[in-house]
Short mmCIF file of C-alpha atoms in Angstrom, two decimals:
data_model
loop_
_atom_site.label_atom_id
_atom_site.label_comp_id
_atom_site.label_asym_id
_atom_site.label_seq_id
_atom_site.Cartn_x
_atom_site.Cartn_y
_atom_site.Cartn_z
CA MET A 278 0.00 0.00 0.00
CA ALA A 279 2.82 2.40 0.92
CA ARG A 280 4.60 1.67 -2.38
CA LYS A 281 1.38 2.30 -4.29
CA GLU A 282 0.88 5.67 -2.57
CA THR A 283 4.50 6.65 -3.24
CA SER A 284 4.10 5.70 -6.90
CA GLU A 285 0.90 7.74 -7.17
CA ASN A 286 2.56 10.76 -5.51
CA THR A 287 5.52 10.54 -7.89
CA SER A 288 3.18 10.23 -10.87
CA GLY A 289 1.22 13.25 -9.65
CA ARG A 290 4.37 15.35 -9.30
CA LEU A 291 5.54 14.39 -12.78
CA LYS A 292 2.15 15.35 -14.27
CA GLN A 293 2.31 18.67 -12.45
CA ILE A 294 5.81 19.34 -13.77
CA VAL A 295 4.70 18.50 -17.32
CA GLN A 296 1.67 20.77 -17.03
CA THR A 297 3.80 23.59 -15.65
CA TYR A 298 6.30 23.14 -18.48
CA LYS A 299 3.54 23.25 -21.12
CA MET A 300 2.06 26.38 -19.57
CA THR A 301 5.46 28.04 -19.38
CA ARG A 302 6.39 27.09 -22.94
CA ARG A 303 3.27 28.80 -24.29
CA VAL A 304 4.59 32.07 -22.87
CA ASP A 305 8.35 31.38 -22.93
CA SER A 306 9.20 29.34 -26.03
CA LYS A 307 12.92 29.15 -25.12
CA VAL A 308 12.44 27.70 -21.64
CA GLY A 309 13.47 24.17 -22.68
CA LEU A 310 16.66 25.32 -24.42
CA VAL A 311 17.66 27.63 -21.57
CA VAL A 312 17.10 25.00 -18.85
CA ALA A 313 18.98 22.34 -20.86
CA ALA A 314 21.87 24.72 -21.53
CA VAL A 315 22.17 25.56 -17.83
CA GLY A 316 22.30 21.86 -16.96
CA ILE A 317 24.89 21.01 -19.59
CA VAL A 318 27.16 23.95 -18.75
CA THR A 319 26.99 23.27 -15.00
CA PHE A 320 27.75 19.58 -15.44
CA GLY A 321 30.55 20.32 -17.91
CA VAL A 322 32.27 22.84 -15.66
CA ILE A 323 32.19 20.56 -12.59
CA LEU A 324 33.38 17.57 -14.61
CA ALA A 325 36.25 19.58 -16.09
CA LEU A 326 37.32 20.60 -12.59
CA GLY A 327 37.16 16.93 -11.62
CA PHE A 328 39.63 15.99 -14.32
CA LEU A 329 41.94 18.78 -13.19
CA ILE A 330 42.06 17.41 -9.65
CA ASN A 331 42.11 13.76 -10.83
CA HIS A 332 38.67 12.91 -9.40
CA PRO A 333 36.40 12.80 -12.48
CA ILE A 334 33.98 10.21 -11.02
CA TYR A 335 33.26 12.16 -7.85
CA ALA A 336 33.07 15.37 -9.83
CA GLY A 337 30.71 13.73 -12.30
CA ILE A 338 28.31 12.72 -9.52
CA LEU A 339 28.52 16.16 -7.92
CA GLY A 340 28.16 17.81 -11.32
CA PHE A 341 25.00 15.83 -12.05
CA LEU A 342 23.41 16.85 -8.75
CA LEU A 343 24.38 20.51 -9.13
CA ALA A 344 23.22 20.54 -12.74
CA PHE A 345 19.83 19.14 -11.71
CA LEU A 346 19.54 21.75 -8.95
CA ALA A 347 20.49 24.60 -11.29
CA MET A 348 17.96 23.42 -13.88
CA ALA A 349 15.22 23.24 -11.25
CA ILE A 350 15.97 26.79 -10.03
CA ILE A 351 16.04 28.30 -13.52
CA PHE A 352 12.90 26.43 -14.57
CA GLY A 353 11.09 27.57 -11.40
CA ARG A 354 12.00 31.21 -12.01
CA ARG A 355 10.93 31.17 -15.65
CA ALA A 356 7.70 29.34 -14.77
CA GLU A 357 7.00 31.95 -12.11
CA ALA A 358 7.63 34.77 -14.59
CA ALA A 359 5.32 33.11 -17.11
CA ALA A 360 2.55 32.70 -14.54
CA PHE A 361 2.76 36.35 -13.50
CA GLY A 362 2.82 37.35 -17.17
CA GLN A 363 -0.48 35.55 -17.74
CA LEU A 364 -2.04 37.17 -14.68
CA GLU A 365 -0.81 40.69 -15.47
CA GLY A 366 -3.67 43.00 -16.40
CA GLN A 367 -6.48 40.58 -15.51
CA PRO A 368 -9.20 41.79 -13.12
CA GLY A 369 -8.68 40.02 -9.80
CA ALA A 370 -5.05 39.12 -10.50
CA ALA A 371 -3.89 40.59 -7.19
CA ALA A 372 -6.41 38.46 -5.32
CA ALA A 373 -5.01 35.33 -6.99
CA VAL A 374 -1.51 36.29 -5.86
CA LEU A 375 -2.62 37.05 -2.30
CA GLU A 376 -4.44 33.74 -1.98
CA ASN A 377 -1.19 31.95 -2.73
CA VAL A 378 1.06 33.86 -0.34
CA GLY A 379 1.03 30.97 2.12
CA LYS A 380 -0.28 29.96 5.51
CA GLY A 381 -0.91 32.60 8.11
CA TRP A 382 -2.66 35.08 5.83
CA SER A 383 -6.43 35.36 5.51
CA VAL A 384 -7.49 36.96 2.22
CA THR A 385 -10.78 38.67 1.39
CA PRO A 386 -11.03 39.64 -2.30
CA ALA A 387 -12.84 42.79 -3.42
CA VAL A 388 -13.61 44.48 -0.09
CA ALA A 389 -14.08 47.71 -2.05
CA MET A 390 -14.69 48.31 -5.75
CA THR A 391 -15.99 50.64 -8.43
CA ARG A 392 -17.97 50.07 -11.61
CA ASN A 393 -14.73 50.61 -13.55
CA GLN A 394 -13.15 47.43 -12.14
CA ASP A 395 -10.98 49.27 -9.63
CA VAL A 396 -10.71 46.85 -6.70
CA VAL A 397 -9.19 46.67 -3.24
CA HIS A 398 -8.37 43.26 -1.70
CA ARG A 399 -7.54 42.66 1.95
CA ALA A 400 -5.09 40.28 3.63
CA VAL A 401 -4.74 39.86 7.38
CA GLY A 402 -1.86 38.08 9.08
CA LYS A 403 0.81 38.48 11.73
CA GLY A 404 2.22 41.34 9.67
CA GLY A 405 -1.01 43.30 10.21
CA ILE A 406 -3.55 44.33 7.57
CA VAL A 407 -2.52 44.67 3.94
CA LEU A 408 -4.75 46.40 1.40
CA VAL A 409 -3.91 45.77 -2.26
CA GLY A 410 -5.53 47.92 -4.93
CA GLU A 411 -5.61 47.31 -8.67
CA GLY A 412 -7.03 49.48 -11.41
CA ASN A 413 -6.70 53.16 -12.20
CA PRO A 414 -4.13 54.51 -9.69
CA ASN A 415 -6.02 57.75 -9.02
CA ARG A 416 -9.29 55.99 -8.29
CA VAL A 417 -7.55 53.21 -6.34
CA LYS A 418 -5.92 55.77 -4.02
CA GLY A 419 -9.36 57.05 -3.12
CA LEU A 420 -10.63 53.51 -2.54
CA LEU A 421 -7.70 52.69 -0.28
CA ALA A 422 -8.16 55.87 1.75
CA ALA A 423 -11.88 55.19 2.16
CA GLU A 424 -11.26 51.58 3.18
CA LYS A 425 -8.63 52.55 5.77
CA LYS A 426 -11.01 55.13 7.22
CA ARG A 427 -13.78 52.53 7.36
CA MET A 428 -11.55 49.98 9.11
CA ALA A 429 -10.21 52.54 11.59
CA ARG A 430 -13.53 52.46 13.40
CA ILE A 431 -12.86 48.95 14.70
CA VAL A 432 -9.10 48.22 14.35
CA LEU A 433 -7.32 51.30 15.63
CA ASP A 434 -4.27 49.47 17.00
CA VAL A 435 -3.43 47.35 13.92
CA PRO A 436 -0.81 48.51 11.35
CA VAL A 437 -2.12 48.84 7.79
CA THR A 438 0.06 48.51 4.69
CA ASP A 439 -1.39 49.63 1.36
CA ILE A 440 -0.13 48.57 -2.05
CA ILE A 441 -1.14 49.69 -5.54
CA ILE A 442 -0.45 47.22 -8.34
CA GLY A 443 1.26 48.74 -11.35
CA THR A 444 4.52 49.81 -12.93
CA GLY A 445 4.46 53.53 -12.13
CA GLU A 446 6.23 55.44 -9.38
CA GLY A 447 5.26 54.18 -5.95
CA GLU A 448 3.47 51.16 -7.44
CA VAL A 449 4.31 47.47 -7.01
CA SER A 450 4.41 44.70 -9.61
CA LEU A 451 2.43 41.52 -9.01
CA LYS A 452 5.52 39.37 -8.54
CA LYS A 453 6.72 41.52 -5.61
CA VAL A 454 3.49 41.38 -3.59
CA ARG A 455 4.28 38.05 -1.92
CA THR A 456 7.78 39.20 -0.96
CA ILE A 457 6.44 42.38 0.62
CA LEU A 458 3.93 40.48 2.75
CA LEU A 459 6.48 37.93 3.94
CA LYS A 460 8.97 40.65 4.90
CA LEU A 461 6.53 42.55 7.10
CA PRO A 462 7.48 42.43 10.80
CA ARG A 463 5.27 40.10 12.81
CA VAL A 464 3.38 42.43 15.08
CA LEU A 465 0.21 40.43 15.76
CA PRO A 466 -0.01 37.17 17.74
CA GLY A 467 -2.24 34.39 16.42
CA PRO A 468 -5.26 35.14 18.67
CA LYS A 469 -5.11 38.83 17.70
CA VAL A 470 -5.11 37.90 13.99
CA THR A 471 -8.28 35.85 14.54
CA GLU A 472 -9.90 38.69 16.45
CA VAL A 473 -9.08 41.24 13.73
CA ASN A 474 -10.36 38.88 11.05
CA ASP A 475 -13.66 38.40 12.86
CA ARG A 476 -14.15 42.15 13.21
CA LEU A 477 -13.32 42.84 9.58
CA ARG A 478 -15.56 40.04 8.31
CA ALA A 479 -18.48 41.63 10.12
CA LEU A 480 -17.55 44.97 8.56
CA GLY A 481 -17.23 43.30 5.16
CA ASP A 482 -20.90 42.38 5.17
CA LEU A 483 -21.60 45.99 4.26
CA MET A 484 -20.04 45.34 0.80
CA LYS A 485 -22.55 42.69 -0.29
CA ASN A 486 -24.74 45.13 -2.17
CA MET A 487 -21.89 46.88 -3.97
CA PRO A 488 -21.65 46.43 -7.78
CA VAL A 489 -19.32 43.61 -8.82
CA PRO A 490 -16.84 44.44 -11.62
CA LYS A 491 -17.17 42.56 -14.87
CA GLY A 492 -14.46 40.19 -16.05
CA PRO A 493 -12.80 37.04 -14.72
CA MET A 494 -11.57 36.74 -11.15
CA PRO A 495 -8.81 34.08 -11.35
CA LYS A 496 -9.32 32.84 -7.79
CA GLY A 497 -8.20 29.26 -8.26
CA MET A 498 -5.05 29.90 -10.26
CA ARG A 499 -2.01 28.33 -8.62
CA MET A 500 1.10 30.42 -8.39
CA PRO A 501 4.61 29.06 -7.97
CA LYS A 502 6.15 29.59 -4.57
CA GLY A 503 8.65 32.37 -4.36
CA ARG A 504 12.20 31.76 -3.27
#
C-alpha cells in the first residue's frame, strides 16, 4: 500500500511538472533550451574541474546533482515569470496572488470596488492588515483611503500597509506582492489575527450590495512559490 501511494505521488508530481512546463512554454518558447543549456554547462564545468584534480567520477556525480539543482531553479523562475505574465492585467489578478502567499494570511477579495473594475483586496496576518488595490491609480488611491477610514472604526491598533499594483512610481508589480507580505514584521499574535479577522468580516458584510466588476476573477489559479 505504501509503495502504491509513493508511486501515485511521484506520478502526480511528474504530471504537475509536465503541465507547468507546457504552460510556461506557451509564454516562454525558449524555456526548454535555456534549462537544458544551464544543466549542460553546469555539469561540464564541474566535470572539467574533476579531471583537473584527478577525481572525475566524484566530480561527475557532484556535477549531475548541481546541474539538476540549477535546472530546477532556472525552470522555477521562468515558470514563475510566465505565470505572472499571464495574470498581469487581468481583473482580480492581485487576489489570486494574495491567496497563494502561504499559511498565516487570511485573504478577502474585493472588499471595495468601483464600476470601472478598480478593486481593493484585503489580507490579514501576523504582519497586520494589507490592502492591495488594482485598477486606475487615481481611483484606487481614493478607494484605499476610504477603506482605511472605514476599518479605523474597529481596528485602531493594527498597522495597515497599502499597495497599488502597477509599474508607475510608488506602485508594485504583481511578482513583488508576496515578498512584501512575507517581509513585514510580525506584530500580531495568532489570537489577535483571529480577532481582527472576525471584526473585519463583520464589517465586510456591508459590501454585499456593492456592484461587482465585470471580467474574470482568477481565484483558483495556482502560483509558484517564491524563493
